[in-house]
Coordinates of C-alpha atoms and ligand atoms in Angstrom, one line a residue:
X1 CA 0.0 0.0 0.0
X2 CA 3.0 2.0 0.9
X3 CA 4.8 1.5 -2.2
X4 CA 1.7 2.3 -4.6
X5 CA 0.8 5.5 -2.7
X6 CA 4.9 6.4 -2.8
X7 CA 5.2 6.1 -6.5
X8 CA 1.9 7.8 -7.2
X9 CA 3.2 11.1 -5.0
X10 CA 6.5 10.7 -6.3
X11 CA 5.1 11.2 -10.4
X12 CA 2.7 13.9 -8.9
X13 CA 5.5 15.7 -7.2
X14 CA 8.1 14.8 -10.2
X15 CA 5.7 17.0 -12.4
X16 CA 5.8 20.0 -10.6
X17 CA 9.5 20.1 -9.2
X18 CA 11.0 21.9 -11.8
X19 CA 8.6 24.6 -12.4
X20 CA 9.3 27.8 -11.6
X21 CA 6.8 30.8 -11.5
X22 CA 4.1 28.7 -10.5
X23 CA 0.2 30.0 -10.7
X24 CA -2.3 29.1 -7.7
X25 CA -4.0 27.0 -10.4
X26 CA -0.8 25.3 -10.3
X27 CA -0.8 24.3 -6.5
X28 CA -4.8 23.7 -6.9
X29 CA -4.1 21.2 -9.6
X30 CA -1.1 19.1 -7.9
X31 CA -2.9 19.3 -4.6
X32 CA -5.9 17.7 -6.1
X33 CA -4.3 15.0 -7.5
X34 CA -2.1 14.6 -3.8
X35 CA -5.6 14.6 -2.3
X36 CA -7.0 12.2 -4.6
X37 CA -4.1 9.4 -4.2
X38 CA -4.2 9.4 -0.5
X39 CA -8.0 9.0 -0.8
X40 CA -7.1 5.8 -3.0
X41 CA -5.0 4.9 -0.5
X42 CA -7.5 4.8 2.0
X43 CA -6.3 7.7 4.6
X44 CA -9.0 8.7 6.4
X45 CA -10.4 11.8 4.5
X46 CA -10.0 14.7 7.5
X47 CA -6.0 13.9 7.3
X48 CA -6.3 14.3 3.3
X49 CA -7.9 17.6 3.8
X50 CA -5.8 18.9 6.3
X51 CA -2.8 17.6 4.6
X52 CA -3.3 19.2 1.2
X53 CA -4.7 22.6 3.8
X54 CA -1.5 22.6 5.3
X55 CA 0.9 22.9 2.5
X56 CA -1.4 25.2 0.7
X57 CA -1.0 27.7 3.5
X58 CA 2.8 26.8 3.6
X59 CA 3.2 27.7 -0.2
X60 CA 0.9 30.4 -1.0
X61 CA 3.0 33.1 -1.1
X62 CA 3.6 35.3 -3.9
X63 CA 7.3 35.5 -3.3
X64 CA 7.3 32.1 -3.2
X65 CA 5.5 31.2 -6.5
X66 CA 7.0 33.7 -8.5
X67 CA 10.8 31.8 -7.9
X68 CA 12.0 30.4 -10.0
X69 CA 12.8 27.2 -7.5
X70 CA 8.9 27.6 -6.9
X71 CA 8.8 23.8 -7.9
X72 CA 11.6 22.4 -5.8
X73 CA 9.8 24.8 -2.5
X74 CA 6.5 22.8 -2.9
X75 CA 8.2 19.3 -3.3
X76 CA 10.1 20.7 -0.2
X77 CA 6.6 21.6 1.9
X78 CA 5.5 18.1 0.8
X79 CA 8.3 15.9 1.7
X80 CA 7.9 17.5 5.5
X81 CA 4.4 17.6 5.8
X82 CA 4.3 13.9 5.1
X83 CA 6.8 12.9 8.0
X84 CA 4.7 15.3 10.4
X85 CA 1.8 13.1 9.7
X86 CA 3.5 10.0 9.2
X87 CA 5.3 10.8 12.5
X88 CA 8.8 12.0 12.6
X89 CA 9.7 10.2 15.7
X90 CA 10.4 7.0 17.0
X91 CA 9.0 5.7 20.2
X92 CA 10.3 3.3 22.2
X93 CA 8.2 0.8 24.6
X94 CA 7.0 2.3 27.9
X95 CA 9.4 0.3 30.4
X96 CA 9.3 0.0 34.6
X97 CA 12.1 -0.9 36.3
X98 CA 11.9 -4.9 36.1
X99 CA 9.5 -7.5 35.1
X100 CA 8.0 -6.0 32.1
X101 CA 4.9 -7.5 30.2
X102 CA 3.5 -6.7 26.7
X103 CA 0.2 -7.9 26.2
X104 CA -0.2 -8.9 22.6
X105 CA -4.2 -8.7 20.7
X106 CA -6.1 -8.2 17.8
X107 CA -7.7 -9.8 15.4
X108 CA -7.5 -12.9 13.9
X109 CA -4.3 -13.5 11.5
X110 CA -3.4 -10.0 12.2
X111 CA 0.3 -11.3 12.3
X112 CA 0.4 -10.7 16.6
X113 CA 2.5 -14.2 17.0
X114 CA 4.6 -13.6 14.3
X115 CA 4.8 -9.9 15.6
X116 CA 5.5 -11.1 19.2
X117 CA 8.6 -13.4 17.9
X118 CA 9.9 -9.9 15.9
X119 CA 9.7 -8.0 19.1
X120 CA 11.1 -10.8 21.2
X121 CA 14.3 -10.9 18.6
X122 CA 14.7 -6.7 18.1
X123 CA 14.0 -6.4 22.7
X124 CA 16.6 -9.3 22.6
X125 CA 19.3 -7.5 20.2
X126 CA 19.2 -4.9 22.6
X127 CA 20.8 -7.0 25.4
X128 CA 17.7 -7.1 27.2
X129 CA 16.6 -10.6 28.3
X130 CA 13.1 -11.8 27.3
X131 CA 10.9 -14.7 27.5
X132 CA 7.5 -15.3 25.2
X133 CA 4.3 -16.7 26.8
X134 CA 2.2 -19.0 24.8
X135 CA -1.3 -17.5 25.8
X136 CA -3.4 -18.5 22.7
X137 CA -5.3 -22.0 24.5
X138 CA -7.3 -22.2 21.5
X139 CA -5.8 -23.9 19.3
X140 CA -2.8 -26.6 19.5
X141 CA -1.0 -25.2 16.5
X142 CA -0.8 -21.4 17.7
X143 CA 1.3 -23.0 20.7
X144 CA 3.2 -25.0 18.1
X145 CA 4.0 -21.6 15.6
X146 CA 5.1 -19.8 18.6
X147 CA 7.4 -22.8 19.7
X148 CA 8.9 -23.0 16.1
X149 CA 9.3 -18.5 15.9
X150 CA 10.9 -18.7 19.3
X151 CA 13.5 -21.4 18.6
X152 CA 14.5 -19.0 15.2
X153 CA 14.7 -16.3 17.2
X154 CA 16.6 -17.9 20.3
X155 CA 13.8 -16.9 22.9
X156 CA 12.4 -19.5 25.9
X157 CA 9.0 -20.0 25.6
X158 CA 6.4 -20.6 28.5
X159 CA 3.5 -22.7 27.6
X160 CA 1.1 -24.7 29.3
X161 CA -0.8 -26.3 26.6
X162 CA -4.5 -25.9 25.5
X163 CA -6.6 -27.3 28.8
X164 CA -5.6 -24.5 31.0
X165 CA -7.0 -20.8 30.4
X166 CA -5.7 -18.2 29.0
X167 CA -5.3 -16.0 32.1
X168 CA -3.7 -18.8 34.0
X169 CA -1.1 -19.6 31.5
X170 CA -0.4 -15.9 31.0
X171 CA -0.1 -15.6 35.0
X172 CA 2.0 -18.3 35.5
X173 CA 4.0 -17.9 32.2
X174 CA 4.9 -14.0 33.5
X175 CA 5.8 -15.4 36.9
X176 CA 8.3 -18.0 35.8
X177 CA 9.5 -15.1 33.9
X178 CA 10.2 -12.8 37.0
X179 CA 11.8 -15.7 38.5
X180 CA 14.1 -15.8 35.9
X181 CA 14.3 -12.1 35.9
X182 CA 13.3 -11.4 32.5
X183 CA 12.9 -7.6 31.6
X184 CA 10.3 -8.2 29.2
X185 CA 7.8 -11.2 29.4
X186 CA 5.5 -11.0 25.7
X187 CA 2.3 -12.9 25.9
X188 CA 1.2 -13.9 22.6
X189 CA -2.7 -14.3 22.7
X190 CA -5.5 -16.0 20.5
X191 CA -6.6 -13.8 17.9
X192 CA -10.7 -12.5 18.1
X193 CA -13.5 -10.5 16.8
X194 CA -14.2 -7.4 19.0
X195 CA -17.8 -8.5 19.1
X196 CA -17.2 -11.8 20.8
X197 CA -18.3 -11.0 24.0
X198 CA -16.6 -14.4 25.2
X199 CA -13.6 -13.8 24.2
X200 CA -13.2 -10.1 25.4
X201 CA -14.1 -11.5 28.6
X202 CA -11.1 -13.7 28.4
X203 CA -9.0 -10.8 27.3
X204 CA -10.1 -8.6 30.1
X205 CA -9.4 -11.3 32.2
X206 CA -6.1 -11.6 31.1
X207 CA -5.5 -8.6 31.2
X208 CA -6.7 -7.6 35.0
X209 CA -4.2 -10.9 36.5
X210 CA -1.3 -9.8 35.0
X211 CA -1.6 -5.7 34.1
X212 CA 0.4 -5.5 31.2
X213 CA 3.4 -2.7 31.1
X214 CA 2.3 -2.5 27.5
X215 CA -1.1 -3.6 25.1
X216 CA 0.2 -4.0 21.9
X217 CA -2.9 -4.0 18.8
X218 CA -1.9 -5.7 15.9
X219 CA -3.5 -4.9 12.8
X220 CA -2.9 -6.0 9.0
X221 CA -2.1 -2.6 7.8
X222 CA -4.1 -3.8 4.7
X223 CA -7.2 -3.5 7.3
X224 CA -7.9 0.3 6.3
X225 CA -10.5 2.4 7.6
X226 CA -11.7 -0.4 9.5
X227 CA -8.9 -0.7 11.8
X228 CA -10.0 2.7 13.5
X229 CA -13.4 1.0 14.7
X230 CA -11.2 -2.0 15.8
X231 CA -8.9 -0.1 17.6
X232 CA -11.4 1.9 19.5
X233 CA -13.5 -1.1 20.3
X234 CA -10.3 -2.7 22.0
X235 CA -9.4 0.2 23.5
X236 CA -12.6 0.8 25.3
X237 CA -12.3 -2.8 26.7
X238 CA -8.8 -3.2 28.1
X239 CA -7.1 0.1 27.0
X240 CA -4.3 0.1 24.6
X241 CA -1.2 1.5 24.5
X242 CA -0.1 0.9 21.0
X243 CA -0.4 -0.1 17.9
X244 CA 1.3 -2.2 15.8
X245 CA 0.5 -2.3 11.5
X246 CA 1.6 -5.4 9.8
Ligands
GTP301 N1 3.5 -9.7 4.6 C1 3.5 -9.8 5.9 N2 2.9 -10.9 6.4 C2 2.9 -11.1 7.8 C3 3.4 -10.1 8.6 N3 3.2 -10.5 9.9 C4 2.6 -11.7 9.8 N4 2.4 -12.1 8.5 C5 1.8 -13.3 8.0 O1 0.4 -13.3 8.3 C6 0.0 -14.6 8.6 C7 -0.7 -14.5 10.0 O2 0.3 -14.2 11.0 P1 0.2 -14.6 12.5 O3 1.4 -14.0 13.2 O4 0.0 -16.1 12.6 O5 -1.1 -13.9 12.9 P2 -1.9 -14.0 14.3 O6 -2.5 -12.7 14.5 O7 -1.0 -14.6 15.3 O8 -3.0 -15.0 13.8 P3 -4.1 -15.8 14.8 O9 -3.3 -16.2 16.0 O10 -4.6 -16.9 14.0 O11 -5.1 -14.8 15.2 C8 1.2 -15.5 8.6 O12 1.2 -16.1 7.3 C9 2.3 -14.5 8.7 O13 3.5 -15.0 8.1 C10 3.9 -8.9 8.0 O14 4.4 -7.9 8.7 N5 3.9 -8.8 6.7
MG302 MG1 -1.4 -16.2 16.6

């Protein structure tokens, strides 16, 4: 999605950046067309407008559209209005002291095991140690993915199998990790529908015994709009902290 939106700005920019002397009709015409590609993207239409707002105000300027680097100014405006929205900055996980936890949720096949291995491996890299907690008792094969991500990635895994619950194993699986004085214990949990009053239940359940340092949404980045209802649902539940696009 990234790459279709990129190339599409970069041929609407690519038109205008060496134009000098450029008319408002000018900017009105390349803004449409910026507008129009992030629409297709799917960004939500309020940040379209007040992206395309912003660098209209930013560039209206007769001394600036009578330059002749007029072109090369707006491709300028762009280029830094797009990492203010994007955000400019990394963050970094909210950490206490010792015996961390990040709860991992979303929906299902959102990528949150797969995601839970990669944050495992990149908290690991960092010389911190970390264990991964097998909290998805709903099916056998979620225990066995996790097992196979965490031996690539050189991680110990805590799992209890599919007959206990979810809050139990994620209970126990972040207290064998304080005894082992883990920084960071990551509970990877079975993937649901916001909806399913059952398994929100579960989720809040496992999330009141263990009181995550971090909550961790995972969403297929190819989700869209959608992911905004999603998030907010969630959020209202068991309160999130972050999110995380696949
Ligand atoms: N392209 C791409 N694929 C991903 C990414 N993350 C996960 N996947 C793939 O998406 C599929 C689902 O990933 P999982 O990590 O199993 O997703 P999950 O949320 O744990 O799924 P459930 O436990 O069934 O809810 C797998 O085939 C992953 O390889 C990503 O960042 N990019
Ligand atoms: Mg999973």
């Amino acid at each position: 999605m990234f790459e279709t939106l990129t190339d599409r700005l970069t041929s609407i920019i690519k038109s205008i950046s060496n134009k000098g002397h450029l008319t408002e009709k000018d900017i009105d015409a390349t803004l449409k067309e910026v507008r129009r590609a992030l629409l297709e993207a799917d960004v939500n239409f309020k940040v379209a407008r007040s992206f395309v707002t912003s660098i209209k105000e930013q560039v209206m300027d007769e001394e600036i559209l009578s330059n002749i680097t007029a072109g090369q100014h707006v491709v300028k405006v762009t280029h830094d209005e797009l990492i203010k929205t994007l955000g400019g900055d990394s963050v970094e996980l909210t950490k206490k002291e010792k015996h961390n936890t990040v709860l991992m949720v979303g929906l299902n096949g959102s990528g949150k095991t797969t995601t839970s291995a990669k944050l495992a491996k990149h908290l690991k890299d960092s010389g911190q140690a970390v264990g991964l907690v097998a909290a998805d008792v709903h099916r056998p094969a979620a225990i066995q993915q996790l097992s196979v991500l965490a031996d690539q990635v050189g991680i110990s895994l805590y799992e209890a199998g599919t007959e206990v619950s979810a809050a139990k194993v994620s209970i126990d699986g972040y207290e064998a990790g304080k005894n082992r004085n883990f920084d960071w214990t990551i509970i990877d949990t079975a993937g649901r529908f916001q909806v399913d009053n059952e398994l929100m239940d579960e989720l809040e359940e496992i999330h009141k015994s263990i009181n995550p340092t971090e909550v961790l949404l995972v969403v297929d980045a190819m989700t869209g709009q959608e992911s905004v209802n999603v998030a907010q649902d969630f959020h209202d539940r068991i309160g999130l902290t972050g999110l995380v696009l696949t």
